[in-house]
Coordinates of C-alpha atoms in Angstrom, one line a residue:
Chain A
M1 CA 150.4 131.8 72.1
R2 CA 151.6 129.5 74.7
R3 CA 149.4 131.0 77.3
K4 CA 146.4 130.3 75.2
R5 CA 147.4 126.5 74.9
V6 CA 147.7 126.2 78.6
G7 CA 144.2 128.0 79.0
S8 CA 142.5 125.5 76.5
A9 CA 144.2 122.6 78.2
L10 CA 142.9 123.8 81.6
F11 CA 139.6 124.3 80.2
L12 CA 139.5 120.7 78.7
A13 CA 140.6 119.1 81.9
V14 CA 137.9 121.0 83.9
M15 CA 135.4 119.9 81.5
L16 CA 136.6 116.3 81.4
V17 CA 136.8 116.3 85.3
M18 CA 133.1 117.6 85.6
L19 CA 131.8 115.2 83.2
Y20 CA 133.7 112.0 84.6
L21 CA 134.1 112.7 88.3
P22 CA 130.5 111.7 89.0
V23 CA 130.8 108.5 87.0
A24 CA 134.2 107.8 88.7
V25 CA 132.4 108.2 92.1
V26 CA 129.7 105.8 91.1
V27 CA 132.1 103.1 90.0
L28 CA 134.3 103.6 93.2
Y29 CA 131.4 103.2 95.5
S30 CA 129.9 100.2 93.7
F31 CA 133.1 98.4 95.3
N32 CA 132.3 99.7 98.9
A33 CA 132.7 97.1 101.7
N34 CA 130.3 99.1 103.9
T35 CA 127.4 96.8 104.7
S36 CA 125.2 99.4 106.4
R37 CA 121.8 100.0 104.7
F38 CA 122.0 103.7 105.4
T39 CA 125.6 105.2 105.4
F40 CA 127.7 105.1 102.4
A41 CA 131.1 105.8 103.9
F42 CA 133.7 104.0 101.9
T43 CA 135.1 101.5 104.1
G44 CA 137.1 99.1 101.9
F45 CA 137.2 97.0 98.8
S46 CA 134.4 94.3 98.2
T47 CA 132.6 92.9 95.3
Q48 CA 129.5 92.2 97.5
Y49 CA 127.2 94.5 95.6
Y50 CA 128.2 92.7 92.4
Q51 CA 127.6 89.3 94.0
G52 CA 124.2 90.7 95.0
L53 CA 123.5 91.7 91.5
L54 CA 124.6 88.4 90.2
H55 CA 121.7 86.8 92.4
D56 CA 119.5 89.8 91.5
T57 CA 118.6 90.2 95.3
K58 CA 117.1 93.7 94.5
G59 CA 115.3 92.8 91.3
L60 CA 117.4 95.4 89.5
V61 CA 118.6 92.9 86.8
S62 CA 114.8 91.9 85.9
A63 CA 113.9 95.6 86.1
L64 CA 116.8 96.1 83.5
M65 CA 115.5 93.2 81.3
T66 CA 112.2 94.7 81.2
S67 CA 113.6 98.2 80.2
L68 CA 115.7 96.4 77.4
E69 CA 112.7 94.3 76.3
L70 CA 110.6 97.5 76.0
A71 CA 113.5 99.6 74.2
A72 CA 113.9 96.7 71.7
Y73 CA 110.1 96.5 70.8
S74 CA 109.7 100.2 70.6
C75 CA 112.8 100.8 68.7
G76 CA 112.0 97.9 66.3
L77 CA 108.5 99.7 65.5
S78 CA 110.1 103.2 65.3
L79 CA 112.8 102.1 63.1
V80 CA 110.2 101.1 60.6
I81 CA 107.8 103.9 61.1
G82 CA 110.5 106.6 61.2
T83 CA 112.4 105.5 58.1
L84 CA 109.3 104.8 56.1
G85 CA 108.1 108.5 57.1
A86 CA 111.3 110.1 56.1
L87 CA 111.6 108.2 52.9
G88 CA 107.8 108.9 52.2
L89 CA 108.1 112.7 53.1
A90 CA 111.3 113.1 51.1
G91 CA 109.6 111.9 48.0
A92 CA 106.4 113.6 48.6
Q93 CA 105.4 116.9 46.6
M94 CA 102.4 117.6 48.4
R95 CA 101.0 120.7 50.2
G96 CA 101.6 121.1 53.8
K97 CA 104.7 119.0 53.8
G98 CA 106.3 121.3 56.2
A99 CA 103.3 121.2 58.5
V100 CA 103.3 117.4 58.5
E101 CA 107.0 117.5 59.4
T102 CA 106.8 119.8 62.1
L103 CA 103.8 117.8 63.6
S104 CA 105.7 114.7 63.5
L105 CA 108.5 116.3 65.5
L106 CA 106.1 117.4 68.1
P107 CA 106.4 114.5 70.4
V108 CA 110.0 115.5 71.1
M109 CA 109.2 119.1 71.6
I110 CA 106.2 119.1 73.9
P111 CA 107.4 118.5 77.7
E112 CA 107.5 114.9 78.3
I113 CA 105.3 115.3 81.5
I114 CA 102.4 116.5 79.3
L115 CA 103.0 113.8 76.9
G116 CA 103.0 111.3 79.5
F117 CA 99.9 112.6 81.2
A118 CA 98.1 112.7 77.8
L119 CA 99.0 109.3 76.9
M120 CA 97.8 108.0 80.3
A121 CA 94.5 109.8 79.7
V122 CA 94.0 108.3 76.1
F123 CA 94.8 104.8 77.4
T124 CA 92.3 105.1 80.2
F125 CA 89.7 106.4 77.8
A126 CA 90.5 103.7 75.2
G127 CA 90.6 101.0 77.7
V128 CA 94.0 99.7 76.8
K129 CA 94.8 97.3 79.7
N130 CA 98.0 95.6 78.6
D131 CA 100.9 97.4 80.2
M132 CA 103.6 96.3 77.8
V133 CA 101.5 97.4 74.8
K134 CA 100.8 100.8 76.4
L135 CA 104.5 101.4 77.2
V136 CA 105.5 100.3 73.4
I137 CA 103.1 102.6 72.0
A138 CA 104.2 105.5 74.3
H139 CA 107.8 104.8 73.6
V140 CA 107.3 104.6 70.0
T141 CA 105.6 108.1 70.2
F142 CA 108.8 109.7 71.3
C143 CA 111.3 107.4 69.5
V144 CA 110.0 107.9 65.9
P145 CA 111.0 111.6 65.7
Y146 CA 114.7 110.8 66.5
I147 CA 114.9 108.2 63.8
Y148 CA 113.1 110.4 61.5
L149 CA 115.3 113.3 61.9
V150 CA 118.6 111.3 61.5
V151 CA 117.3 109.4 58.5
K152 CA 115.8 112.7 57.0
A153 CA 119.2 114.3 57.3
R154 CA 120.9 111.4 55.6
L155 CA 118.5 111.4 52.8
T156 CA 118.9 115.2 52.3
G157 CA 122.7 114.4 51.6
M158 CA 121.9 111.7 49.1
D159 CA 121.7 112.4 45.3
P160 CA 118.2 111.2 44.3
S161 CA 119.6 110.3 40.9
L162 CA 121.2 107.3 42.4
N163 CA 117.7 105.9 42.8
E164 CA 116.6 106.9 39.5
A165 CA 119.8 105.4 37.9
A166 CA 118.9 102.1 39.5
R167 CA 115.5 102.2 38.2
D168 CA 116.8 103.2 34.9
L169 CA 119.0 100.1 34.9
G170 CA 116.1 97.9 35.2
A171 CA 115.8 97.5 39.1
G172 CA 112.3 97.2 40.5
P173 CA 111.2 99.7 43.2
V174 CA 111.8 97.0 46.0
R175 CA 115.2 96.1 44.5
A176 CA 116.2 99.7 44.0
F177 CA 115.3 100.2 47.6
F178 CA 117.2 97.4 49.1
S179 CA 120.3 97.6 47.0
V180 CA 120.6 101.5 46.7
T181 CA 118.7 103.5 49.0
L182 CA 118.8 101.4 52.1
P183 CA 122.6 100.9 52.1
L184 CA 123.0 104.5 51.8
I185 CA 120.9 105.6 54.6
L186 CA 121.7 102.6 56.8
P187 CA 124.1 104.5 58.8
G188 CA 121.5 107.1 59.7
V189 CA 119.0 104.5 60.5
L190 CA 121.4 102.7 62.7
S191 CA 122.5 106.0 64.8
G192 CA 118.8 107.1 64.8
T193 CA 117.7 103.7 66.3
L194 CA 120.7 103.7 68.8
L195 CA 119.6 107.4 69.8
A196 CA 116.0 106.2 70.2
F197 CA 117.2 103.2 72.3
A198 CA 119.0 105.4 74.6
M199 CA 116.0 107.7 75.0
S200 CA 113.8 104.6 75.7
L201 CA 116.1 102.9 78.2
D202 CA 116.4 106.3 80.0
D203 CA 112.8 107.3 80.0
F204 CA 111.2 108.0 83.5
V205 CA 108.4 110.7 83.2
I206 CA 106.5 108.9 80.4
S207 CA 106.7 105.4 81.8
F208 CA 105.9 106.8 85.1
F209 CA 102.4 107.9 83.8
V210 CA 101.6 105.0 81.5
S211 CA 102.9 102.0 83.5
D212 CA 100.6 100.1 85.9
T213 CA 102.6 96.9 86.7
T214 CA 105.6 97.0 84.6
V215 CA 108.6 98.2 86.5
T216 CA 111.3 99.7 84.2
L217 CA 115.0 100.2 85.6
P218 CA 114.4 104.1 86.1
L219 CA 111.1 103.5 87.8
K220 CA 112.5 100.9 90.1
I221 CA 115.7 103.1 91.3
Y222 CA 113.3 106.2 91.7
S223 CA 111.0 104.2 93.9
S224 CA 113.8 103.6 96.5
V225 CA 113.5 107.2 97.6
K226 CA 111.6 106.1 100.8
T227 CA 113.9 103.1 101.9
G228 CA 117.3 104.4 100.4
V229 CA 119.0 103.6 97.2
S230 CA 121.1 100.3 97.5
L231 CA 124.6 100.5 96.1
Q232 CA 123.8 97.5 94.0
V233 CA 122.5 100.4 91.8
N234 CA 126.1 101.6 91.4
A235 CA 127.1 98.2 90.6
L236 CA 124.5 97.7 87.7
C237 CA 125.5 101.1 86.5
S238 CA 129.3 100.2 86.4
V239 CA 128.5 97.1 84.6
M240 CA 126.2 98.9 82.1
L241 CA 129.2 101.6 81.6
A242 CA 131.6 98.9 80.9
T243 CA 129.5 97.1 78.5
V244 CA 128.7 100.4 76.5
A245 CA 132.3 101.3 76.8
I246 CA 133.5 97.8 75.3
A247 CA 130.8 98.1 72.7
V248 CA 132.0 101.6 71.5
A249 CA 135.7 100.4 71.6
L250 CA 134.9 97.4 69.5
S251 CA 132.8 99.4 67.0
K252 CA 135.4 102.0 66.6
L253 CA 138.1 99.1 66.0
L254 CA 135.9 97.2 63.7
S255 CA 134.9 100.3 61.5
R256 CA 138.7 101.3 61.2
K257 CA 139.5 98.0 59.9
K258 CA 136.5 97.7 57.7
E259 CA 136.3 101.0 55.9
P260 CA 139.2 100.7 53.4
G261 CA 137.9 97.2 52.3
E262 CA 134.3 98.4 52.2
M263 CA 135.1 101.3 49.8
K264 CA 136.8 98.7 47.3
N265 CA 133.8 96.6 47.2
E266 CA 131.4 99.3 46.6
E267 CA 133.4 100.5 43.8
Chain B
M1 CA 108.9 96.1 54.0
K2 CA 105.1 95.8 54.4
R3 CA 105.4 92.2 55.3
F4 CA 108.1 93.1 57.9
L5 CA 105.4 95.5 59.3
V6 CA 102.7 93.0 59.4
V7 CA 104.9 90.4 61.2
L8 CA 105.9 93.2 63.7
L9 CA 102.2 94.2 64.5
T10 CA 101.1 90.7 64.7
L11 CA 104.0 90.0 67.2
A12 CA 102.9 93.0 69.2
L13 CA 99.2 91.7 69.1
C14 CA 100.4 88.3 70.3
M15 CA 102.4 90.0 73.2
G16 CA 99.3 91.7 74.2
C17 CA 97.3 88.4 74.2
C18 CA 99.8 86.5 76.1
G19 CA 100.0 89.1 78.7
A20 CA 96.3 88.9 79.2
F21 CA 96.2 85.2 79.7
A22 CA 99.3 84.8 81.7
E23 CA 97.6 85.5 84.9
E24 CA 97.6 82.5 87.1
E25 CA 95.5 81.8 90.0
K26 CA 98.4 81.8 92.5
V27 CA 99.5 85.6 92.1
L28 CA 99.7 88.3 94.4
R29 CA 100.6 91.7 93.0
I30 CA 102.0 94.2 95.8
Y31 CA 102.1 97.9 95.1
S32 CA 104.7 99.7 97.3
W33 CA 107.9 101.9 97.7
E34 CA 111.0 99.9 96.6
D35 CA 112.0 97.7 99.6
Y36 CA 109.1 98.9 101.9
V37 CA 108.0 95.2 101.9
D38 CA 111.4 93.3 102.1
A39 CA 112.4 90.5 100.2
D40 CA 112.2 87.9 103.1
T41 CA 108.8 88.9 104.1
I42 CA 107.7 88.2 100.5
A43 CA 109.8 84.8 100.1
G44 CA 108.4 83.4 103.4
F45 CA 104.8 84.2 102.0
S46 CA 105.5 82.8 98.6
E47 CA 107.0 79.7 100.0
E48 CA 104.4 78.9 102.4
Y49 CA 101.4 79.5 100.2
G50 CA 103.0 78.8 96.8
I51 CA 101.8 82.1 95.5
E52 CA 104.0 84.0 93.3
V53 CA 104.5 87.6 94.4
E54 CA 104.8 90.4 91.8
F55 CA 106.3 93.6 93.5
I56 CA 105.5 96.7 91.7
T57 CA 107.0 100.0 92.9
F58 CA 105.7 103.6 93.1
A59 CA 107.6 106.6 94.2
S60 CA 105.0 108.5 96.1
N61 CA 101.5 108.3 97.5
E62 CA 100.3 110.9 94.9
E63 CA 101.6 108.7 92.0
M64 CA 99.7 105.7 93.5
L65 CA 96.4 107.5 94.2
L66 CA 96.6 108.9 90.7
K67 CA 97.0 105.3 89.2
L68 CA 93.9 104.2 91.4
E69 CA 91.8 107.2 90.2
Q70 CA 92.6 106.2 86.6
G71 CA 91.0 103.0 87.2
G72 CA 94.2 101.1 87.8
G73 CA 93.0 99.5 91.0
E74 CA 92.5 96.0 89.3
N75 CA 96.2 95.9 88.7
Y76 CA 97.1 95.5 92.3
D77 CA 96.1 93.2 95.3
I78 CA 97.9 94.8 98.1
I79 CA 98.8 98.5 98.2
V80 CA 100.9 100.2 101.1
A81 CA 99.6 103.8 101.5
S82 CA 100.0 106.7 103.9
D83 CA 97.0 107.9 106.2
Y84 CA 95.9 110.9 104.4
V85 CA 95.8 109.0 101.0
I86 CA 93.7 106.2 102.5
S87 CA 91.3 108.8 103.7
S88 CA 91.0 110.3 99.9
A89 CA 90.8 106.8 98.4
R90 CA 88.2 105.5 100.9
K91 CA 86.0 108.4 100.0
Q92 CA 86.4 107.7 96.5
N93 CA 85.2 104.0 96.8
L94 CA 88.8 102.9 95.5
L95 CA 89.3 100.6 98.5
M96 CA 87.7 97.2 99.1
P97 CA 86.4 96.5 102.6
L98 CA 88.5 93.7 104.4
D99 CA 86.7 90.5 105.2
K100 CA 87.6 90.4 109.0
D101 CA 86.6 86.7 109.3
K102 CA 89.7 86.0 107.1
L103 CA 92.0 87.9 109.3
T104 CA 92.5 85.8 112.2
N105 CA 95.4 87.7 113.4
F106 CA 93.8 91.2 113.6
G107 CA 93.6 91.0 117.4
N108 CA 97.5 91.1 117.5
L109 CA 97.4 94.9 116.6
N110 CA 97.8 97.6 119.0
P111 CA 94.6 99.3 119.7
N112 CA 96.5 102.5 119.7
Y113 CA 96.9 102.5 116.1
L114 CA 93.4 101.2 115.1
N115 CA 90.1 103.2 114.4
Q116 CA 92.1 106.3 113.2
Y117 CA 90.5 109.3 111.4
F118 CA 91.5 108.0 108.0
D119 CA 89.6 104.7 108.4
P120 CA 87.2 104.4 111.3
D121 CA 86.8 100.8 112.6
N122 CA 89.7 99.7 110.1
V123 CA 87.0 98.8 107.5
Y124 CA 89.7 99.0 104.7
S125 CA 93.2 99.2 106.2
I126 CA 95.7 97.3 108.5
P127 CA 98.4 99.6 110.1
Y128 CA 101.9 98.5 108.8
T129 CA 104.4 101.1 110.1
V130 CA 104.0 104.0 112.5
G131 CA 105.9 107.0 112.4
S132 CA 106.3 110.4 114.5
P133 CA 109.0 112.9 114.0
M134 CA 111.3 113.6 116.7
I135 CA 114.4 115.6 117.7
V136 CA 117.8 114.0 117.5
Y137 CA 120.8 115.7 118.9
D138 CA 124.6 115.3 119.8
P139 CA 124.8 115.8 123.6
D140 CA 128.6 116.6 123.0
R141 CA 127.9 119.6 121.1
V142 CA 124.8 120.8 122.8
E143 CA 124.5 122.5 126.1
G144 CA 121.9 121.2 128.3
E145 CA 119.0 118.7 127.7
I146 CA 116.8 119.2 124.8
R147 CA 113.3 118.3 125.4
Y148 CA 110.9 120.7 123.6
F149 CA 110.6 121.6 120.0
A150 CA 111.0 125.2 121.1
D151 CA 114.5 124.6 122.2
L152 CA 115.6 124.4 118.7
W153 CA 115.1 128.3 118.6
D154 CA 118.1 128.6 121.1
P155 CA 121.0 130.7 119.6
Q156 CA 123.4 128.0 120.5
F157 CA 122.1 126.1 117.3
A158 CA 123.2 128.8 115.1
D159 CA 123.7 127.4 111.7
S160 CA 123.6 123.8 112.9
L161 CA 120.0 122.3 112.6
C162 CA 118.8 120.0 110.0
L163 CA 115.0 120.0 109.4
L164 CA 112.7 118.0 107.5
D165 CA 111.9 119.6 104.1
D166 CA 108.0 119.1 104.5
A167 CA 105.7 122.0 104.7
R168 CA 102.9 120.3 106.7
V169 CA 105.2 118.6 109.1
M170 CA 107.4 121.6 110.0
I171 CA 104.6 124.1 110.1
G172 CA 102.4 121.6 111.9
E173 CA 104.9 121.2 114.8
T174 CA 105.6 124.8 114.9
L175 CA 101.7 125.3 115.2
K176 CA 101.7 122.6 118.0
M177 CA 104.4 124.3 119.9
L178 CA 102.3 127.5 119.8
G179 CA 99.3 125.7 121.3
Y180 CA 97.5 125.2 117.9
S181 CA 96.5 122.3 115.8
Y182 CA 98.7 120.8 113.0
N183 CA 95.6 121.4 110.6
T184 CA 94.6 124.9 111.5
T185 CA 92.7 126.9 108.9
D186 CA 93.0 130.0 111.1
D187 CA 94.9 132.8 109.3
A188 CA 96.1 134.6 112.5
Q189 CA 97.5 131.3 113.9
L190 CA 99.1 130.6 110.4
Q191 CA 100.7 133.8 110.5
E192 CA 102.1 133.5 113.9
A193 CA 103.6 130.1 113.1
S194 CA 105.0 131.6 109.9
D195 CA 106.7 134.5 111.8
K196 CA 107.9 131.9 114.6
L197 CA 109.6 129.7 111.8
M198 CA 111.2 132.9 110.3
E199 CA 112.9 133.4 113.6
L200 CA 114.3 129.9 113.3
K201 CA 115.8 130.4 110.0
P202 CA 119.4 131.5 111.3
N203 CA 119.7 128.3 112.9
V204 CA 118.8 126.1 109.9
R205 CA 121.9 124.6 108.1
A206 CA 119.9 122.0 106.0
L207 CA 116.7 121.1 104.7
D208 CA 116.3 117.4 103.7
Y209 CA 113.7 114.8 103.1
D210 CA 115.1 111.4 101.9
T211 CA 118.5 111.4 103.8
A212 CA 118.4 114.0 106.5
Y213 CA 120.0 111.8 109.0
Q214 CA 123.3 112.0 107.0
Y215 CA 123.8 115.5 108.2
L216 CA 123.7 114.6 111.7
L217 CA 125.8 111.5 111.3
S218 CA 128.5 113.4 109.3
G219 CA 128.5 115.9 112.1
E220 CA 127.6 118.8 109.8
V221 CA 124.6 119.7 112.1
S222 CA 124.5 119.1 115.9
A223 CA 120.6 118.5 116.1
A224 CA 117.9 117.6 113.7
Y225 CA 114.1 117.0 113.6
L226 CA 113.8 113.7 111.8
F227 CA 111.4 110.9 110.8
T228 CA 111.3 107.9 113.2
N229 CA 113.1 105.4 111.2
F230 CA 115.9 108.1 110.6
A231 CA 116.0 108.8 114.4
V232 CA 116.6 105.0 114.9
I233 CA 119.4 105.1 112.1
C234 CA 121.0 107.9 113.8
Q235 CA 121.3 106.2 117.1
M236 CA 122.2 102.8 115.6
E237 CA 125.1 104.3 113.6
N238 CA 126.2 106.6 116.5
P239 CA 124.9 105.3 120.1
N240 CA 126.1 108.8 121.4
L241 CA 123.2 110.6 119.8
V242 CA 119.9 111.4 121.9
A243 CA 116.5 111.2 120.4
V244 CA 113.5 112.7 122.0
Y245 CA 109.8 113.2 121.3
P246 CA 109.2 116.8 121.6
E247 CA 107.2 117.7 124.9
E248 CA 104.6 120.1 123.0
G249 CA 103.3 117.0 121.4
V250 CA 103.9 115.0 118.3
G251 CA 102.9 114.8 114.6
F252 CA 101.8 111.3 113.5
G253 CA 101.7 109.0 110.5
V254 CA 100.6 105.4 109.8
D255 CA 101.2 103.7 106.5
S256 CA 98.8 100.8 106.2
L257 CA 98.1 97.9 103.7
V258 CA 94.9 98.2 101.8
I259 CA 93.2 96.1 99.0
P260 CA 92.1 98.2 95.9
T261 CA 88.6 98.0 94.6
G262 CA 88.7 95.5 91.6
A263 CA 91.7 93.6 92.8
Q264 CA 92.0 90.4 91.0
H265 CA 93.2 88.2 93.8
P266 CA 91.4 89.4 97.0
D267 CA 91.8 86.0 98.7
N268 CA 95.5 85.9 98.1
A269 CA 95.7 89.5 99.6
H270 CA 93.8 88.5 102.7
L271 CA 96.2 85.6 103.1
F272 CA 99.0 88.2 102.9
L273 CA 97.5 90.4 105.3
D274 CA 97.0 87.7 108.0
Y275 CA 100.5 86.7 107.4
V276 CA 101.8 90.0 107.9
M277 CA 100.0 90.3 111.1
R278 CA 101.6 87.2 112.5
P279 CA 103.9 88.1 115.5
E280 CA 107.0 86.8 113.9
V281 CA 106.5 88.3 110.7
A282 CA 105.5 91.8 112.1
A283 CA 108.6 91.8 114.3
H284 CA 110.9 91.1 111.2
I285 CA 109.1 93.9 109.3
A286 CA 109.7 96.2 112.4
E287 CA 113.3 95.3 112.6
Y288 CA 113.8 95.8 109.0
Q289 CA 111.9 99.1 108.4
L290 CA 112.7 100.7 111.8
Y291 CA 109.4 102.5 112.2
I292 CA 107.3 102.1 115.2
N293 CA 105.6 98.6 115.3
P294 CA 101.8 98.5 115.5
N295 CA 101.5 94.9 116.3
Q296 CA 101.6 94.4 120.1
A297 CA 101.9 90.5 119.8
A298 CA 105.0 91.0 117.9
E299 CA 106.7 92.8 120.9
A300 CA 108.2 89.5 122.3
Y301 CA 109.8 88.7 119.0
I302 CA 111.7 92.0 118.2
D303 CA 115.2 91.9 118.9
P304 CA 115.7 93.4 122.6
A305 CA 118.6 95.5 121.4
L306 CA 116.3 97.4 119.1
K307 CA 113.6 98.1 121.8
D308 CA 116.2 100.3 123.5
Y309 CA 116.0 103.1 120.9
A310 CA 114.0 106.1 122.0
A311 CA 112.0 106.2 118.9
F312 CA 110.4 102.7 119.4
N313 CA 109.4 103.7 123.0
I314 CA 106.9 106.5 122.2
P315 CA 105.4 107.2 125.6
E316 CA 101.5 106.7 125.9
D317 CA 101.0 110.5 126.8
K318 CA 102.8 111.3 123.7
I319 CA 100.5 109.2 121.6
A320 CA 97.5 110.9 123.2
T321 CA 98.9 114.2 121.9
A322 CA 99.6 112.6 118.4
E323 CA 98.2 114.6 115.4
Y324 CA 97.8 113.5 111.9
V325 CA 98.6 115.9 108.8
Q326 CA 95.1 116.0 107.4
D327 CA 93.5 117.4 104.2
V328 CA 93.0 121.1 104.6
G329 CA 91.6 121.6 101.4
E330 CA 92.4 125.0 100.0
Y331 CA 94.7 125.9 103.0
E332 CA 97.2 123.3 101.8
S333 CA 98.5 126.0 99.3
K334 CA 98.7 128.4 102.3
F335 CA 100.9 126.0 104.2
Q336 CA 103.2 125.5 101.1
E337 CA 103.4 129.3 100.5
I338 CA 104.5 129.7 104.2
W339 CA 107.1 127.1 103.5
M340 CA 108.3 128.5 100.3
N341 CA 108.8 131.7 101.9
F342 CA 110.7 130.3 104.7
K343 CA 112.9 128.5 102.3
L344 CA 113.6 131.5 100.2
K345 CA 114.4 133.8 102.9

């Protein structure tokens, strides 16, 4: 028994180190005092890369803003499309429903590089010139399935008679949706959207093909292969990590406090 | 819900329109590797001409060429491109001929780097940086003086060489060593080079492309075959290291500035080209990028300390031997195959 526990603790420790060591190294090197453009040996503590970031001397922050803007647009649109799709298909009693579902999931199943190339070809053929519009359409293409999947799972676990009961009690379809269905699927909609947001922020391959003049953060970082990646990237990553960590901690705290109260309200 | 959708779609449409009309007269769009045109150079140009510079990045020549081939030329005004891509883009009419009357500083350029195979008479391009791979070694750990590429086959280098992970450059230099051309399409010569390379394998510790110099600086290898700027970085960080151009002859590459067909701001682009060819500006670029400087008028402005690096003093007789990596058509895959076999062995 005891040996087993030691074994699993060891396993856990190894896994955690493997997962977080690279992250720790990134954060550590963001405080490097080494000013050389070419070597990264850790020579001491300094906040120089954070100061550089503050003045955006490498244009990283503006690239991040572009990425966030793109993620916001594409997730906003995907949220509507994905949710409506899940609702519509859940209620539909048509032939070929399965086929439609599989088709709508295709964008996450085909390799990104093929999707990226195909989108580029389509935009060129259709003569779409505006970069942001192209990128938003491309990102919506692969964001929708994530939201659709999560919302659909949520709907499957929902009792359809709840909606019927609302209608029975006199609520119109719109009222029933906003007062009953939406609050029930909202956690699914939100987690799906967050997932899609992360995918959009992270995307390199598709943006690589589609973008002409818009430089998102992944594109920006990747294009430094020829001249060397600045440690400002580490600083930016550390700031993003900290932001996410704080957001997650806050949401955990809030949900822990809120849950009992919410239950009462609903009842 | 429907109204929400309509609002969103309208917003998306507005976004599109705004984007289309936001173009100002005083704009220049530069398409380059990240940091390959440095921030100071751009800021200096912006301030002087009141032209706002948009800096758009790509990760490889191939990516950039693909964008041009897809009709994306109108999105950029200045592009940084390597020799072989210029050759290809020129043949596809993707580049705009330069108006030499607007380029008053053209005379500052070193004729050694003008009128090259990829752009005869420099109709389309201005040389920006010049590179030629060279051998860098640590004399404390190496016996005797290294002058020839063939010296790398010496058993003293067992498991202590770093080479560039680039099929055309490595096979090309091996061919050169054997007395053939970088761009041979003779099967027997290629086979000979392939066999010769295989003999080098026991000496190879690392193959790298982006940060090959790190192996030498960390002391993991005692010699390396590196791009020009890497060689300079090595000597800057460790003055003890020696850099030499191989006696057999050298490979050569020129990254140039071009204007794509359909560029929206060709006048601004010409202003920029002329600005970059000013001696002071060209000197700053050479000091920052650490490649060979193609602007002879700039020599007087380059930090004298930098000039001592062997890489910057490529001898004239070596330039005479210089060979570009050129398009070899279907033989490209043959080169890649040899290199793949070498790596896998």
